[in-house]
PDB file of C-alpha atoms in Angstrom:
ATOM      1  CA  GLN L   1      32.898  34.311 -44.706  1.00 80.00           C
ATOM      2  CA  VAL L   2      35.852  31.949 -44.592  1.00 86.00           C
ATOM      3  CA  GLN L   3      37.812  31.032 -47.698  1.00 91.00           C
ATOM      4  CA  LEU L   4      39.884  27.875 -47.787  1.00 94.00           C
ATOM      5  CA  VAL L   5      42.696  27.111 -50.221  1.00 93.00           C
ATOM      6  CA  GLU L   6      44.084  23.589 -50.412  1.00 94.00           C
ATOM      7  CA  SER L   7      47.360  22.355 -51.813  1.00 94.00           C
ATOM      8  CA  GLY L   8      49.556  19.274 -51.736  1.00 95.00           C
ATOM      9  CA  GLY L   9      47.656  16.581 -53.583  1.00 94.00           C
ATOM     10  CA  GLY L  10      49.240  14.359 -56.200  1.00 97.00           C
ATOM     11  CA  LEU L  11      50.160  10.871 -57.311  1.00 97.00           C
ATOM     12  CA  VAL L  12      52.069   8.556 -54.981  1.00 98.00           C
ATOM     13  CA  GLN L  13      52.797   4.851 -54.782  1.00 98.00           C
ATOM     14  CA  ALA L  14      51.281   2.689 -52.095  1.00 98.00           C
ATOM     15  CA  GLY L  15      53.235   3.039 -48.873  1.00 98.00           C
ATOM     16  CA  GLY L  16      54.247   6.584 -49.708  1.00 98.00           C
ATOM     17  CA  SER L  17      53.405   9.881 -48.044  1.00 98.00           C
ATOM     18  CA  LEU L  18      51.790  13.191 -48.907  1.00 98.00           C
ATOM     19  CA  ARG L  19      51.043  16.323 -46.929  1.00 98.00           C
ATOM     20  CA  LEU L  20      47.977  18.396 -47.647  1.00 98.00           C
ATOM     21  CA  SER L  21      47.723  22.021 -46.591  1.00 98.00           C
ATOM     22  CA  CYS L  22      44.693  24.235 -46.145  1.00 96.00           C
ATOM     23  CA  ALA L  23      45.060  27.987 -45.689  1.00 94.00           C
ATOM     24  CA  HIS L  24      42.172  29.664 -43.858  1.00 92.00           C
ATOM     25  CA  SER L  25      41.287  33.281 -44.639  1.00 88.00           C
ATOM     26  CA  GLN L  26      39.531  33.967 -41.350  1.00 73.00           C
ATOM     27  CA  ARG L  27      41.744  36.525 -39.618  1.00 72.00           C
ATOM     28  CA  THR L  28      40.233  36.173 -36.160  1.00 72.00           C
ATOM     29  CA  ILE L  29      40.095  32.425 -35.704  1.00 75.00           C
ATOM     30  CA  SER L  30      41.098  32.740 -32.063  1.00 71.00           C
ATOM     31  CA  THR L  31      37.893  34.625 -31.248  1.00 74.00           C
ATOM     32  CA  PHE L  32      35.787  31.597 -32.117  1.00 80.00           C
ATOM     33  CA  SER L  33      35.844  29.073 -29.281  1.00 78.00           C
ATOM     34  CA  SER L  34      34.242  26.419 -31.504  1.00 86.00           C
ATOM     35  CA  TYR L  35      36.244  26.877 -34.682  1.00 91.00           C
ATOM     36  CA  VAL L  36      36.725  23.468 -36.230  1.00 94.00           C
ATOM     37  CA  ALA L  37      38.784  22.535 -39.282  1.00 95.00           C
ATOM     38  CA  GLY L  38      38.310  19.230 -41.023  1.00 96.00           C
ATOM     39  CA  TRP L  39      39.318  17.076 -43.931  1.00 98.00           C
ATOM     40  CA  PHE L  40      36.871  14.997 -45.914  1.00 98.00           C
ATOM     41  CA  ARG L  41      37.300  12.896 -49.025  1.00 98.00           C
ATOM     42  CA  GLN L  42      35.143  11.652 -51.850  1.00 98.00           C
ATOM     43  CA  ALA L  43      35.982   8.790 -54.166  1.00 96.00           C
ATOM     44  CA  PRO L  44      34.162   8.300 -57.490  1.00 92.00           C
ATOM     45  CA  GLY L  45      30.694   6.885 -56.948  1.00 94.00           C
ATOM     46  CA  LYS L  46      30.913   7.234 -53.173  1.00 96.00           C
ATOM     47  CA  GLU L  47      29.614   9.694 -50.631  1.00 96.00           C
ATOM     48  CA  ARG L  48      31.835  12.280 -49.025  1.00 96.00           C
ATOM     49  CA  GLU L  49      33.359  10.834 -45.880  1.00 97.00           C
ATOM     50  CA  PHE L  50      35.052  12.226 -42.807  1.00 98.00           C
ATOM     51  CA  VAL L  51      38.819  11.822 -42.579  1.00 98.00           C
ATOM     52  CA  ALA L  52      40.086  14.013 -39.739  1.00 98.00           C
ATOM     53  CA  ALA L  53      39.310  17.228 -37.878  1.00 97.00           C
ATOM     54  CA  ILE L  54      40.861  19.478 -35.292  1.00 96.00           C
ATOM     55  CA  TRP L  55      39.291  21.904 -32.843  1.00 94.00           C
ATOM     56  CA  TRP L  56      41.326  25.041 -33.287  1.00 91.00           C
ATOM     57  CA  THR L  57      41.398  26.363 -29.730  1.00 90.00           C
ATOM     58  CA  SER L  58      42.243  23.128 -27.940  1.00 91.00           C
ATOM     59  CA  GLY L  59      44.077  21.364 -30.749  1.00 92.00           C
ATOM     60  CA  THR L  60      42.041  18.223 -30.065  1.00 94.00           C
ATOM     61  CA  PRO L  61      42.019  15.949 -33.116  1.00 96.00           C
ATOM     62  CA  ASN L  62      39.454  13.443 -34.363  1.00 96.00           C
ATOM     63  CA  TYR L  63      40.164  10.687 -36.882  1.00 97.00           C
ATOM     64  CA  ALA L  64      38.201   8.224 -38.935  1.00 97.00           C
ATOM     65  CA  GLU L  65      39.013   4.651 -37.979  1.00 97.00           C
ATOM     66  CA  SER L  66      40.305   3.958 -41.468  1.00 97.00           C
ATOM     67  CA  VAL L  67      43.133   6.501 -41.132  1.00 98.00           C
ATOM     68  CA  LYS L  68      44.069   6.255 -37.455  1.00 98.00           C
ATOM     69  CA  GLY L  69      47.763   5.623 -37.018  1.00 97.00           C
ATOM     70  CA  ARG L  70      48.518   6.699 -40.600  1.00 98.00           C
ATOM     71  CA  PHE L  71      47.226  10.268 -40.888  1.00 98.00           C
ATOM     72  CA  THR L  72      47.962  13.224 -38.618  1.00 98.00           C
ATOM     73  CA  ILE L  73      46.069  16.504 -38.578  1.00 98.00           C
ATOM     74  CA  SER L  74      47.690  19.627 -37.170  1.00 97.00           C
ATOM     75  CA  ARG L  75      47.323  23.388 -37.308  1.00 95.00           C
ATOM     76  CA  GLU L  76      49.815  26.199 -37.397  1.00 93.00           C
ATOM     77  CA  HIS L  77      48.134  29.109 -35.688  1.00 89.00           C
ATOM     78  CA  ASN L  78      50.320  31.942 -36.967  1.00 90.00           C
ATOM     79  CA  LYS L  79      49.891  30.848 -40.579  1.00 91.00           C
ATOM     80  CA  LYS L  80      46.199  29.935 -40.092  1.00 92.00           C
ATOM     81  CA  THR L  81      46.956  26.713 -41.908  1.00 95.00           C
ATOM     82  CA  VAL L  82      45.817  23.165 -41.262  1.00 96.00           C
ATOM     83  CA  TYR L  83      47.862  20.199 -42.405  1.00 98.00           C
ATOM     84  CA  LEU L  84      47.025  16.588 -43.079  1.00 98.00           C
ATOM     85  CA  GLN L  85      50.113  14.401 -43.041  1.00 98.00           C
ATOM     86  CA  MET L  86      49.294  11.129 -44.771  1.00 98.00           C
ATOM     87  CA  ASN L  87      51.682   8.209 -44.340  1.00 98.00           C
ATOM     88  CA  ASN L  88      51.552   4.592 -45.487  1.00 98.00           C
ATOM     89  CA  LEU L  89      49.035   5.513 -48.159  1.00 98.00           C
ATOM     90  CA  LYS L  90      46.869   2.796 -49.655  1.00 98.00           C
ATOM     91  CA  PRO L  91      45.063   2.624 -53.005  1.00 97.00           C
ATOM     92  CA  GLU L  92      41.759   2.928 -51.136  1.00 97.00           C
ATOM     93  CA  ASP L  93      42.855   6.379 -49.964  1.00 98.00           C
ATOM     94  CA  THR L  94      42.473   7.604 -53.553  1.00 98.00           C
ATOM     95  CA  ALA L  95      39.904  10.409 -53.597  1.00 98.00           C
ATOM     96  CA  VAL L  96      39.392  14.128 -53.878  1.00 98.00           C
ATOM     97  CA  TYR L  97      40.255  15.588 -50.485  1.00 98.00           C
ATOM     98  CA  TYR L  98      38.352  18.616 -49.244  1.00 98.00           C
ATOM     99  CA  CYS L  99      39.266  21.035 -46.525  1.00 97.00           C
ATOM    100  CA  ALA L 100      36.334  22.323 -44.466  1.00 96.00           C
ATOM    101  CA  ALA L 101      35.744  24.709 -41.593  1.00 94.00           C
ATOM    102  CA  ASP L 102      33.068  26.187 -39.387  1.00 92.00           C
ATOM    103  CA  THR L 103      33.173  28.964 -36.841  1.00 87.00           C
ATOM    104  CA  GLY L 104      30.505  27.433 -34.632  1.00 82.00           C
ATOM    105  CA  GLY L 105      31.222  23.757 -35.003  1.00 75.00           C
ATOM    106  CA  ARG L 106      29.054  21.282 -33.137  1.00 81.00           C
ATOM    107  CA  SER L 107      30.286  18.106 -34.776  1.00 86.00           C
ATOM    108  CA  ALA L 108      33.710  17.326 -36.148  1.00 90.00           C
ATOM    109  CA  THR L 109      32.635  14.355 -38.232  1.00 94.00           C
ATOM    110  CA  ASN L 110      29.380  15.432 -39.890  1.00 93.00           C
ATOM    111  CA  PRO L 111      29.947  17.246 -43.206  1.00 94.00           C
ATOM    112  CA  ALA L 112      26.546  18.941 -42.890  1.00 93.00           C
ATOM    113  CA  GLU L 113      27.883  20.895 -39.896  1.00 92.00           C
ATOM    114  CA  TYR L 114      30.570  22.615 -41.988  1.00 94.00           C
ATOM    115  CA  ARG L 115      29.626  25.814 -43.806  1.00 93.00           C
ATOM    116  CA  TYR L 116      32.911  26.504 -45.587  1.00 93.00           C
ATOM    117  CA  TRP L 117      34.661  24.256 -48.089  1.00 96.00           C
ATOM    118  CA  GLY L 118      37.752  24.327 -50.244  1.00 95.00           C
ATOM    119  CA  GLN L 119      37.820  23.417 -53.908  1.00 95.00           C
ATOM    120  CA  GLY L 120      39.308  19.954 -53.352  1.00 96.00           C
ATOM    121  CA  THR L 121      42.616  18.391 -54.259  1.00 96.00           C
ATOM    122  CA  GLN L 122      43.143  15.020 -55.938  1.00 97.00           C
ATOM    123  CA  VAL L 123      45.098  12.306 -54.162  1.00 98.00           C
ATOM    124  CA  THR L 124      45.869   9.196 -56.207  1.00 98.00           C
ATOM    125  CA  VAL L 125      47.623   6.178 -54.714  1.00 98.00           C
ATOM    126  CA  SER L 126      48.866   3.580 -57.161  1.00 97.00           C
ATOM    127  CA  SER L 127      49.348  -0.063 -56.229  1.00 93.00           C
TER     128      SER L 127
END
């Protein structure tokens, strides 16, 4: 069982920045060769969508086209924490952002492949 705790959401003006953090409780992440950590978001009335993910062992990132060049995902191994640095935020980035993880990940972008989810954190970008 993996528990995920998010932090860092809030209200920001368009063009501003926020950094989200997600602390993972799994103590032996390094033993899982396919451990994947992702960020998804869900706006009111819309389906949950992929934002970014990182394969823990290799550090290889994946990004949705809509955030490429603006968002950066990273992980800090010693703290077992994943970050999502969000720059040049736009009003359409407004959503609840969810941290997700799986120990046997097969897909970085499909939410159905993630077994563990955080509680979500609100990000609101004003115009």
